[in-house]
Coordinates of C-alpha atoms and ligand atoms in Angstrom, one line a residue:
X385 CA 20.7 -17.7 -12.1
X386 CA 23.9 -19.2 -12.3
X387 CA 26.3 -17.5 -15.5
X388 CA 26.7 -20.3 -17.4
X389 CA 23.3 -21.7 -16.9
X390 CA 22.2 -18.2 -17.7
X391 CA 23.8 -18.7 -20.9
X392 CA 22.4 -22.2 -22.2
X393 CA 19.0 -20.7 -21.3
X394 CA 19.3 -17.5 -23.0
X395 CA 20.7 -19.4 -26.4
X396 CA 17.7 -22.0 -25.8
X397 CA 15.1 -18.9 -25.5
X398 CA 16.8 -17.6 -28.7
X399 CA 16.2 -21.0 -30.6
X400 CA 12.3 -20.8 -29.7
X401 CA 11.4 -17.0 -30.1
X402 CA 14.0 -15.4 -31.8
X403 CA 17.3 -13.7 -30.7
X404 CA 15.4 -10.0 -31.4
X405 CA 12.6 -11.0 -28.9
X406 CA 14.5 -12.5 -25.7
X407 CA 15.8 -9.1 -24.0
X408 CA 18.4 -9.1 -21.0
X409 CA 19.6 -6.0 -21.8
X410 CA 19.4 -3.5 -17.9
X411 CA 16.6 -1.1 -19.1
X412 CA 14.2 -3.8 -20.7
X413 CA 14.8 -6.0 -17.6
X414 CA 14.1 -2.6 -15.7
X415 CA 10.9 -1.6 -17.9
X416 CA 9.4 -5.2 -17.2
X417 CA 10.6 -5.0 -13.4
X418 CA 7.4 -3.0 -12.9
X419 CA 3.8 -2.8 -12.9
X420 CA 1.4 -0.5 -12.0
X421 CA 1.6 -0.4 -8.4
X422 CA 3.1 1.8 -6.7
X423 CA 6.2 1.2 -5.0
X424 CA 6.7 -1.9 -6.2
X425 CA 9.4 -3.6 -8.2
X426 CA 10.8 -7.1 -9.3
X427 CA 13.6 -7.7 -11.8
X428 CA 13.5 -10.8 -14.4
X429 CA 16.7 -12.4 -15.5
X430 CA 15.7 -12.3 -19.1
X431 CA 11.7 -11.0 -21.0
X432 CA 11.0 -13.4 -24.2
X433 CA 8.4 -11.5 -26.3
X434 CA 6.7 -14.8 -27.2
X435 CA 4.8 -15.0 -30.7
X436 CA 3.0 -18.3 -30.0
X437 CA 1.2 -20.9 -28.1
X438 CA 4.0 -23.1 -29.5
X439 CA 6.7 -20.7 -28.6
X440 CA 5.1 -20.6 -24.9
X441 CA 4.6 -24.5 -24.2
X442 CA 8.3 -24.5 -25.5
X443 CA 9.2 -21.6 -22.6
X444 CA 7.6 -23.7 -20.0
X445 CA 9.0 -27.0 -20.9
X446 CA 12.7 -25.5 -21.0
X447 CA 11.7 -23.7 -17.6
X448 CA 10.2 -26.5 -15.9
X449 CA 13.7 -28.3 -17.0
X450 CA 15.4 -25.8 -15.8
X451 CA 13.5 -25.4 -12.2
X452 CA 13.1 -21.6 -13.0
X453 CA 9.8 -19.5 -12.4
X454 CA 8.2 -17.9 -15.3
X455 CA 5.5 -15.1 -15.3
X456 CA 3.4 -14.2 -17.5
X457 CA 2.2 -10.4 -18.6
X458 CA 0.2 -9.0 -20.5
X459 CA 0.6 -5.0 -20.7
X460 CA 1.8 -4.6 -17.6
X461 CA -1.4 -2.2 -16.0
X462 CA -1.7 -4.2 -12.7
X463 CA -2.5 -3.0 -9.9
X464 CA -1.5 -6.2 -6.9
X465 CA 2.0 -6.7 -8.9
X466 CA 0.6 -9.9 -10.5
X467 CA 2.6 -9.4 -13.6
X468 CA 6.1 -9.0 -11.7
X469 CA 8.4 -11.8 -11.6
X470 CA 8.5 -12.2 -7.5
X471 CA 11.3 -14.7 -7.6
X472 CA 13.4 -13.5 -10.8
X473 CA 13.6 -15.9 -13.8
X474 CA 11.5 -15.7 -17.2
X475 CA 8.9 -13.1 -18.4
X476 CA 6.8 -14.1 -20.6
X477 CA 5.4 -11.2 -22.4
X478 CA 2.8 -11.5 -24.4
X479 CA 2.5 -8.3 -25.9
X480 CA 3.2 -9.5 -29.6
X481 CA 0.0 -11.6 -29.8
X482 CA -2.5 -8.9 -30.1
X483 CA -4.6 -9.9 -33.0
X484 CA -8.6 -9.9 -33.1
X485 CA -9.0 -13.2 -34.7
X486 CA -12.3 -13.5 -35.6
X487 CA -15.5 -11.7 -35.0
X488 CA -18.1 -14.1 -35.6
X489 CA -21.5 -12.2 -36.4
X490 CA -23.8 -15.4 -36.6
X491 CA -22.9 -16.3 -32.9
X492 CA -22.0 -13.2 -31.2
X493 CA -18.5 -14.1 -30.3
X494 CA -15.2 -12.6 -30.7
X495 CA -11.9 -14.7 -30.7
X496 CA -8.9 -13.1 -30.2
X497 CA -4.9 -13.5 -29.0
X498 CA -4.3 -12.2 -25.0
X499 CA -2.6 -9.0 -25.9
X500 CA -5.5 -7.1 -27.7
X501 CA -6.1 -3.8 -25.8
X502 CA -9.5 -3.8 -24.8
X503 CA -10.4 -0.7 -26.1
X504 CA -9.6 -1.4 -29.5
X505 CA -11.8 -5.5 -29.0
X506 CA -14.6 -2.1 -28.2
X507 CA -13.8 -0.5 -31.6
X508 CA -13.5 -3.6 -33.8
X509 CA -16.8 -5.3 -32.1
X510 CA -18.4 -1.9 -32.4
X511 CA -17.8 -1.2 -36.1
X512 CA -19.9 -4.3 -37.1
X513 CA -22.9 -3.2 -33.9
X514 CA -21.8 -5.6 -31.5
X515 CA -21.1 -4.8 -28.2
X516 CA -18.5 -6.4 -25.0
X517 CA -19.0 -4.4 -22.3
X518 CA -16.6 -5.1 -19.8
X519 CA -14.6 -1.5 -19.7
X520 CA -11.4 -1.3 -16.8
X521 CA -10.8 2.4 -16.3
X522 CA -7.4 0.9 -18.3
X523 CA -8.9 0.0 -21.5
X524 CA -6.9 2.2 -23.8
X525 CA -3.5 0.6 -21.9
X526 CA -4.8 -3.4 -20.5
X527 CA -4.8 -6.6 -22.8
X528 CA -7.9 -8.6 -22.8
X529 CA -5.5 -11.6 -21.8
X530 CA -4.6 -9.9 -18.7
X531 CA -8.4 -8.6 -17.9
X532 CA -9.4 -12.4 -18.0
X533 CA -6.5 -13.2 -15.8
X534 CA -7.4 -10.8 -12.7
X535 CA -10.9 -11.2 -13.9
X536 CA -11.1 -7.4 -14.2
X537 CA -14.3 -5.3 -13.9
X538 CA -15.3 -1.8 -14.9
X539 CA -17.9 0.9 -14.6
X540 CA -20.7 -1.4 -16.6
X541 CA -20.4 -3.9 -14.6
X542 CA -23.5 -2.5 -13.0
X543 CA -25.5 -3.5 -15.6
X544 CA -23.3 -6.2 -17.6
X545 CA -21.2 -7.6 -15.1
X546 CA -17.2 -8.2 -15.1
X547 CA -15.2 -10.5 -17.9
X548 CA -15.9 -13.9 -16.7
X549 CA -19.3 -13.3 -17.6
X550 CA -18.2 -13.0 -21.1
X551 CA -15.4 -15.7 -21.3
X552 CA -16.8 -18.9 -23.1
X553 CA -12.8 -20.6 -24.2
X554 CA -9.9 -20.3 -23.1
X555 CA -6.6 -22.0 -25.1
X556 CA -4.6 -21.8 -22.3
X557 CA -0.7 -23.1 -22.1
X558 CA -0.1 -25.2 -18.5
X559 CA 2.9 -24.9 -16.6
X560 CA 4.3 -28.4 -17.8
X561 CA 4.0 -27.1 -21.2
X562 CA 1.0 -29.0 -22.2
X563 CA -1.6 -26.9 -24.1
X564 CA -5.3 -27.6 -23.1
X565 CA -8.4 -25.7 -25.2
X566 CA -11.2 -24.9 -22.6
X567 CA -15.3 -24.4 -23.3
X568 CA -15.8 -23.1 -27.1
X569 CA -18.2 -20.7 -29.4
X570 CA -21.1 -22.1 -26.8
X571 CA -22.8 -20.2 -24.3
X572 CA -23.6 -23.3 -22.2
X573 CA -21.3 -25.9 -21.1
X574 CA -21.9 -28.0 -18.5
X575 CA -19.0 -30.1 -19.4
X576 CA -17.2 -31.6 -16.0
X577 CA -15.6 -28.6 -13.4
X578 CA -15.5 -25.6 -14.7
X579 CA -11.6 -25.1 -15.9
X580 CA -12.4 -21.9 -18.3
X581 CA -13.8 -20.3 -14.7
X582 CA -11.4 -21.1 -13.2
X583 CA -8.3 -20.0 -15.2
X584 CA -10.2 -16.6 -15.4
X585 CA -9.2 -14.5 -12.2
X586 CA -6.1 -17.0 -11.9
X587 CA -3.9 -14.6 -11.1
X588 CA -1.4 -16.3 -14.1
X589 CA -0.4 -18.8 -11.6
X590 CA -2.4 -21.1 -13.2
X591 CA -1.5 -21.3 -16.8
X592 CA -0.2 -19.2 -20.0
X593 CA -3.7 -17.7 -21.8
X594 CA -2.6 -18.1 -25.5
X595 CA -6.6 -17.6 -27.2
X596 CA -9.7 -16.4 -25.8
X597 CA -12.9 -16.9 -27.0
X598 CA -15.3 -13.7 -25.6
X599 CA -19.0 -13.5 -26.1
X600 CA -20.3 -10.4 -27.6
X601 CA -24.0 -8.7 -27.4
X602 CA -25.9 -6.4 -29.5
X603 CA -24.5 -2.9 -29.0
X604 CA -27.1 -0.4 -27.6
X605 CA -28.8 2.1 -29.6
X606 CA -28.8 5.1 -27.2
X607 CA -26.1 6.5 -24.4
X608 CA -26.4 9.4 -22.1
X609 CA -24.3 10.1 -19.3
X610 CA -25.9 12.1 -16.0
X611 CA -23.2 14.1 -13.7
X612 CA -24.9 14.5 -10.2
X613 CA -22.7 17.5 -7.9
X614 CA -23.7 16.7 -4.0
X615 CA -22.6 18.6 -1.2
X616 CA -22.5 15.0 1.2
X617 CA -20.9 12.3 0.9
X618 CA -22.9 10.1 2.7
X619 CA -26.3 11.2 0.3
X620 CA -24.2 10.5 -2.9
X621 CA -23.7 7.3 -1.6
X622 CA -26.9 6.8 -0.2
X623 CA -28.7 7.9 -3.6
X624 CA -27.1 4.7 -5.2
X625 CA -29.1 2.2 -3.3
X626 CA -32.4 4.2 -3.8
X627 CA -31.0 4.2 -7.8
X628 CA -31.0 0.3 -7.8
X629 CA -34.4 0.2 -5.6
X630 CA -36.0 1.8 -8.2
X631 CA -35.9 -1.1 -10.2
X632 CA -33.5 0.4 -13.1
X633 CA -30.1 -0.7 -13.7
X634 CA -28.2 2.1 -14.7
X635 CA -24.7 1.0 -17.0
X636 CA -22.6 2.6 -14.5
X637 CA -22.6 4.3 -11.3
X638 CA -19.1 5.6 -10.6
X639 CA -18.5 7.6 -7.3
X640 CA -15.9 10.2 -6.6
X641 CA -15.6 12.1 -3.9
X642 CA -13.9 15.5 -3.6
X643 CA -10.1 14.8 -3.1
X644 CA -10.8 12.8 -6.5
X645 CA -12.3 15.9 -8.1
X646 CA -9.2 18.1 -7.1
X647 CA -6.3 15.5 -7.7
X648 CA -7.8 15.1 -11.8
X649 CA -8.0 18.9 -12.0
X650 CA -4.2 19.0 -11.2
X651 CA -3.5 15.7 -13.5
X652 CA -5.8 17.2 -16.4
X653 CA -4.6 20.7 -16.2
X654 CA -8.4 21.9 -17.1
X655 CA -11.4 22.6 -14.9
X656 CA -13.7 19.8 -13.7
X657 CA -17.4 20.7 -14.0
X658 CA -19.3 21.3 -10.1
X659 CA -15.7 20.7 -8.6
X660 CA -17.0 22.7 -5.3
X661 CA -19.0 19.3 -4.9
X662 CA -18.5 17.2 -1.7
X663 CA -19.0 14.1 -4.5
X664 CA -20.0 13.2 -7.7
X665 CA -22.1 10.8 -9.0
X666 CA -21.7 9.9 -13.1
X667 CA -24.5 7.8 -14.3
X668 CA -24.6 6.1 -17.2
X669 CA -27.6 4.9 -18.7
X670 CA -27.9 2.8 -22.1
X671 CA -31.1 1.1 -23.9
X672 CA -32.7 0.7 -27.2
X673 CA -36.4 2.1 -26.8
X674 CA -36.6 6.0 -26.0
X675 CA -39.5 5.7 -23.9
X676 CA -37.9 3.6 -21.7
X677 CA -34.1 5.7 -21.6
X678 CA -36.1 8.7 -21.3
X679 CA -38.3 7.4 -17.9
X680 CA -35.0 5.9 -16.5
X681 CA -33.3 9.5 -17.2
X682 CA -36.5 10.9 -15.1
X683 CA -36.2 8.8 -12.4
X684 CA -32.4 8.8 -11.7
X685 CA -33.1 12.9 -11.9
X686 CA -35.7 12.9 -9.5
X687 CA -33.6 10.4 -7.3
X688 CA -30.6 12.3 -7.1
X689 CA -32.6 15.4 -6.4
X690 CA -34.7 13.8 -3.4
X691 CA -31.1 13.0 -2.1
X692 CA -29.4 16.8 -2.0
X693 CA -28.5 16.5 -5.8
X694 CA -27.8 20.3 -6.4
X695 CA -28.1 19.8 -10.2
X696 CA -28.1 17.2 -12.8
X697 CA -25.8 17.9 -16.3
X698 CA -26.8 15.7 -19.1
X699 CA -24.0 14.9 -21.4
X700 CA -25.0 13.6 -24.7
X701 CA -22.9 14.1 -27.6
X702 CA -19.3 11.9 -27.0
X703 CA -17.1 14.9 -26.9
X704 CA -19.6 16.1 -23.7
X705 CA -19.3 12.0 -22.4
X706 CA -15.7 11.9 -22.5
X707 CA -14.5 14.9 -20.6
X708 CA -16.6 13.7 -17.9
X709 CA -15.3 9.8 -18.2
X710 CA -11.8 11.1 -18.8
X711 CA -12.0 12.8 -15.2
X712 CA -12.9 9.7 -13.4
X713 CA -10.4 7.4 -15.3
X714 CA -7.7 9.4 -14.5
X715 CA -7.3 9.0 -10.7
X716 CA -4.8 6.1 -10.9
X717 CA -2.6 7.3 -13.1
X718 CA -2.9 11.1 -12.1
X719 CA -1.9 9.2 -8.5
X720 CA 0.7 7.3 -9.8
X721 CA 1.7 10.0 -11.4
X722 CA 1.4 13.7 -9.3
X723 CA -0.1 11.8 -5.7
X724 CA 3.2 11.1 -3.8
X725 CA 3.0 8.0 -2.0
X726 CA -0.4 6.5 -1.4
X727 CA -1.6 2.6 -1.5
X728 CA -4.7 1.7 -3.4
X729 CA -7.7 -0.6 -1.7
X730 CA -10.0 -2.6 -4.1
X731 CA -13.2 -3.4 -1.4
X732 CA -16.2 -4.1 -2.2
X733 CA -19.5 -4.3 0.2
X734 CA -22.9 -5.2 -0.2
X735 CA -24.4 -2.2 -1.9
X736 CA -26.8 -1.0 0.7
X737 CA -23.4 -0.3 2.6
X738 CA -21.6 2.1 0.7
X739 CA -22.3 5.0 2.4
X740 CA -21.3 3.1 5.7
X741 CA -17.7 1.8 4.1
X742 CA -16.9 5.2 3.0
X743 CA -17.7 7.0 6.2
X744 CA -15.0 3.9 8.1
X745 CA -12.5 4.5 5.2
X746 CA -12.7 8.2 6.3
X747 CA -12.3 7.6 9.6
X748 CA -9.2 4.7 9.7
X749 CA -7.8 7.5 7.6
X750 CA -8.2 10.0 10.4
X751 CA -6.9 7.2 13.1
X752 CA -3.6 6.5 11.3
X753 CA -2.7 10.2 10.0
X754 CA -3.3 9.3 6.3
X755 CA -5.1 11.3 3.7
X756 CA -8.3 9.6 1.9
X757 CA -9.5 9.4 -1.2
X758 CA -12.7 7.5 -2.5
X759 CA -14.0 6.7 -6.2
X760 CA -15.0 3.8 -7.2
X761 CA -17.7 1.6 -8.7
X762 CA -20.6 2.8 -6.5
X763 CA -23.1 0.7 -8.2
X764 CA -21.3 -2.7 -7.7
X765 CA -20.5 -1.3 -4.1
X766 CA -16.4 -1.1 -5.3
X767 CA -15.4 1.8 -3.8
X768 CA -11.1 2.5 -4.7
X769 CA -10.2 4.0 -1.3
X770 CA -6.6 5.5 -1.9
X771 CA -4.9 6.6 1.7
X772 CA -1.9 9.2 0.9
X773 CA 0.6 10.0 2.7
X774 CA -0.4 13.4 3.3
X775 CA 1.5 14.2 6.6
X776 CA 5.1 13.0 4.8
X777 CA 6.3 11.1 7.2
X778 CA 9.1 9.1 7.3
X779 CA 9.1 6.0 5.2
X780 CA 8.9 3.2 7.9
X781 CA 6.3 4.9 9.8
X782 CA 4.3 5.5 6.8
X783 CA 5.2 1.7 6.6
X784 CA 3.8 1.0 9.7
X785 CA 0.9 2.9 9.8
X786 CA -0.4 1.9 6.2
X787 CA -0.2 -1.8 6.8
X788 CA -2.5 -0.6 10.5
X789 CA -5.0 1.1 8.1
X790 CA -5.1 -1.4 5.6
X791 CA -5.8 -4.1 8.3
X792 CA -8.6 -2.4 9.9
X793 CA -10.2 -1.2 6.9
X794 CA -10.5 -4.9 5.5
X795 CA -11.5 -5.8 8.9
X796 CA -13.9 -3.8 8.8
X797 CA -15.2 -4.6 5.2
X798 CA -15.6 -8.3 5.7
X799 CA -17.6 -7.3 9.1
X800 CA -19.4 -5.4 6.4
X801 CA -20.2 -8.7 4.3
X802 CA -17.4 -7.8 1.9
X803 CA -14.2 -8.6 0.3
X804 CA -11.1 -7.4 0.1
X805 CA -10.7 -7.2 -3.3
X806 CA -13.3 -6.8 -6.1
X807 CA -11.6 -5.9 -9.5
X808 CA -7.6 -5.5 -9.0
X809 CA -6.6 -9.1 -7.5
X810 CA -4.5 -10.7 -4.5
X811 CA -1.2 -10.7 -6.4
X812 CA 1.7 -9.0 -4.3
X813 CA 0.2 -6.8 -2.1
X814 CA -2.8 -8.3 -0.7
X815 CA -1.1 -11.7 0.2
X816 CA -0.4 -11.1 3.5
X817 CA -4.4 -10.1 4.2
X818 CA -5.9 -13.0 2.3
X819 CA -5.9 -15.1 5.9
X820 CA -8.5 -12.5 7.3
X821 CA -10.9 -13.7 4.5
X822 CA -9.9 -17.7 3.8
X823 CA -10.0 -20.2 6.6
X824 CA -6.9 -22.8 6.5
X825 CA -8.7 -24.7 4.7
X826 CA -9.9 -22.8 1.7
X827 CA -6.1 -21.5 1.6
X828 CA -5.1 -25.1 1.5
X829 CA -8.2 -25.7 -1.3
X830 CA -6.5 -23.3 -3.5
X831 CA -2.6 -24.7 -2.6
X832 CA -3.9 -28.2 -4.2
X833 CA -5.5 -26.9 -7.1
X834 CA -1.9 -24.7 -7.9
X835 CA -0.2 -28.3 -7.5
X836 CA -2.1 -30.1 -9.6
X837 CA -1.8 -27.7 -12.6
X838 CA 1.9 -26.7 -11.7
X839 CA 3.7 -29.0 -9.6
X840 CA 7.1 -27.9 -10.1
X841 CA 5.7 -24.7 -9.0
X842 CA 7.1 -22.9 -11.9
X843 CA 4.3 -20.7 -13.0
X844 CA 4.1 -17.6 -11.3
X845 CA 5.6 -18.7 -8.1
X846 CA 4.8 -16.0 -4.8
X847 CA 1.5 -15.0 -6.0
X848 CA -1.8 -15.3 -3.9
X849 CA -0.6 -17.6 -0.9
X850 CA 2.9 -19.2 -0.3
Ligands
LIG1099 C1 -5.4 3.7 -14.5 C2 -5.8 2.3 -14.2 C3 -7.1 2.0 -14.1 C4 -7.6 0.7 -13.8 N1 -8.9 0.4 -13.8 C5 -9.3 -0.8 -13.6 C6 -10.7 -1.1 -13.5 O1 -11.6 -0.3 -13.7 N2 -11.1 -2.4 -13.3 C7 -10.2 -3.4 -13.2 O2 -10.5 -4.6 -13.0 N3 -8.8 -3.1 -13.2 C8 -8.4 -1.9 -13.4 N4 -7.0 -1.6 -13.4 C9 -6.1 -2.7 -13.2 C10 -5.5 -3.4 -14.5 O3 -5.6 -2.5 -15.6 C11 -6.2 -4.7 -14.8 O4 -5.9 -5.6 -13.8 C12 -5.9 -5.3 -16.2 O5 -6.7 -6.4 -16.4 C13 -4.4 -5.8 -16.3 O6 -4.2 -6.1 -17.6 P1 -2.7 -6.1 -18.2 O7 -2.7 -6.5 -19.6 O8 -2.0 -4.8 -17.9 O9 -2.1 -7.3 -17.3 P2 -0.7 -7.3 -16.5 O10 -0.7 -6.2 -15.5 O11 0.4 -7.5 -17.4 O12 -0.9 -8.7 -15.7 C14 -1.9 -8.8 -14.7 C15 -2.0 -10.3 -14.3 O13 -2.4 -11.1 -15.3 C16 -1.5 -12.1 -15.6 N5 -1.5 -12.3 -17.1 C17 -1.5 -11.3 -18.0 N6 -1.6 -11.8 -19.2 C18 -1.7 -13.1 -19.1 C19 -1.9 -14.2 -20.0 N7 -2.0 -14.1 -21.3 N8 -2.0 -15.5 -19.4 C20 -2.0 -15.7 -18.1 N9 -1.8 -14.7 -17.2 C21 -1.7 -13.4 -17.7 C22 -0.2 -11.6 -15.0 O14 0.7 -12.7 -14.7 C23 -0.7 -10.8 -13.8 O15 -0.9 -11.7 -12.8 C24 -6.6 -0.3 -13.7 C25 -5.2 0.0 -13.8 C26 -4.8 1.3 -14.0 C27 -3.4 1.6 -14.1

């Protein structure tokens, strides 16, 4: 930007938010310049922590005046770089709108501002028996605005499915400043193209989400968790299609195989329960009628055992449930953290093929010299395949031979009938791979529909195809 330009903006940001909210001081600008993924960084000329929809179409206007990208984020968890402002310019953090507005108890929906933390939507839903299940292994830390913007997913997706099952409205800002209100309180809508499906797993390149309407179900009476030790990786995996044969539909089926195990030991400090296993299965089961949780906790036992299963420990009191959840949703941020460098993968196959993907993960691993690491989302065959770089080499052959790995390994899983990327998003990283899934033409599809919301091209500019 240029300095005196830089100036009139920053004044005019001031007049709409609030001199105490727009930041352009060198460690905010540093603090937003990042996101979750590793190695990856993009500095803003100025954050405005916005307090309104108002506030935002305000932002926009001034921006779209001004030619200068803006980005929305939310808090700032992501793991493609969504939230980082690829060409410099305006963030627009939302984290200041993170009231539950309403939970309406007479038609099972919630209403709330983008920067609610999941977790605590859980809490507040739960406390009056109501229930929204989608659960990113980030809900103490992610804001339901930005779970509906990468359409995020979780372990109960098994069972529940991902957030744009549960997204019914959407009061979303567009790039031209124009605010638009999307579906409602109605669980069916019909109503011309689908716009609230549409915004959700936008990427924020889209429009600004300044309210979400959520629906909510009954919360379930009874929760166990099942921790399954296996000395084979393949039968783990191979025990999750017999689980879903048997006709039960487990909450979660989360995977992790044994460099998962050791690397949250490390993180955690603490022992992890069977961590001489090969892998680890953690089923969750959830229901309302014991008979029927107690014949779905025989059959996943006598499943798990029929595939190698060397033991089955039952956790049922929440202390018991945690440990063993806390030890799974660790791995990214025990990565981020103690891992080194490594590069996270979001594929997902057919579910009959998980034992298949992880064996080629394994192997692309062993071709390019990298060190593998598998957990995931069995049951929705997600499987998180982290490749570190064990061997320490030098930074542009790691480079090299991590952009090799990643291109066979999504190779591979759309050979497989899969995608290459399930929960975490295109964003940043995956940009340069989305031509091995989308013809020309679907890319150019999704080039008209960004024009026609944003055709200055303000919103989020670099994300998801040029
Ligand atoms: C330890 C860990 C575990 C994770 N586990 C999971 C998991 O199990 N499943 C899963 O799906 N993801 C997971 N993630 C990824 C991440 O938490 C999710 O993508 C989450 O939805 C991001 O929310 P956020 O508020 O941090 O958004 P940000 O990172 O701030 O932004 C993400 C994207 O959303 C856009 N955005 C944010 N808010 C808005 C808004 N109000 N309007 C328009 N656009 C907006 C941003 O521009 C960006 O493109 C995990 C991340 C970590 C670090």
């Amino acid at each position: 930007m240029r300095k005196g330009l830089e100036r009139d903006l920053i004044k005019r940001l001031e007049d709409i938010s609030g001199e105490k909210h727009v930041l352009t001081d060198e460690e905010s600008l540093d603090k937003y310049s990042r996101d979750e993924t590793m190695g990856l960084q993009a500095f803003p000329d100025v954050v405005v922590k916005v307090g309104s929809s108002g506030e935002v179409s305000k932002i926009l206007r001034l921006a779209g005046e001004y030619s200068i990208p803006v980005t929305p984020r939310g808090l700032g968890t992501g793991l493609s770089g969504g939230c980082l402002p690829a060409q410099g310019g305006i963030v627009v953090s939302m984290e200041r709108m993170n009231q539950v507005l309403d939970i309406d108890q007479e038609n099972l929906m919630a209403v709330t501002e983008p920067a609610v933390i999941t977790a605590e939507l859980h809490r507040a839903v739960e406390e009056q028996g109501l229930f929204y299940p989608p659960d990113p292994a980030s809900l103490e830390s992610c804001s339901i605005g930005g779970n509906v913007a990468e359409g995020s997913g979780g372990p109960r997706a098994v069972r529940y499915g991902t957030t744009k099952d549960y997204v019914c409205g959407l009061e979303a800002v567009l790039p031209t400043g124009e605010v638009i209100n999307t579906g409602n309180k109605v669980v069916k809508d019909v109503t011309g193209y689908n716009l609230t499906q549409l915004l959700t797993g936008s990427e924020g390149t889209l429009a600004i989400l300044t309210r979400i309407i959520l629906r909510l179900i009954p919360k379930p009476r009874m929760k166990v968790d099942l921790l399954a030790p296996f000395d084979d990786l393949s039968a783990a995996a191979k025990t999750v299609s017999a689980l879903l044969q048997e006709k039960i539909v487990p909450t979660a089926i989360e995977f992790m195989d044994h460099p998962a195990i050791e690397l949250a030991e490390r993180y955690l400090k603490r022992k992890v329960v069977f961590d001489t296993a090969s892998a680890h299965l953690l089923i969750e089961l959830d229901g309302n009628r014991k008979e029927d949780f107690e014949k779905a906790m025989d059959v996943v036992e006598e499943v798990c055992k029929r595939f190698g299963a060397w033991d089955l420990l039952v956790a049922e009191p929440k202390d018991a449930q945690n440990r063993l959840w806390e030890a799974r949703r660790c791995i990214f941020e025990a990565a981020n953290r103690i891992g080194g460098l490594y590069e996270t993968m979001d594929v997902v196959v057919p579910r009959s093929r998980i034992a298949e993907l992880v064996r080629r993960a394994e192997a692309i691993g062993e071709t390019f010299q990298l060190q593998p690491l598998c957990v995931g989302h069995a049951g929705d065959g997600n499987v998180h395949v982290l490749y570190f770089n064990g061997e320490r080499m030098e930074k542009e052959k790691w480079s090299q031979e991590i952009k090799k790995a990643t291109h066979s390994l999504y190779r591979c899983t759309l050979e497989m009938g899969g995608k290459i990327t399930a929960e975490h998003g295109i964003g940043l990283t995956r940009k340069p791979y989305l031509s091995l899934d989308f013809s020309e033409t679907q890319i150019d599809l999704l080039r008209g529909i960004k024009k026609v919301f944003d055709p200055r091209g303000i919103l989020n500019p670099g994300k998801i195809f040029d």
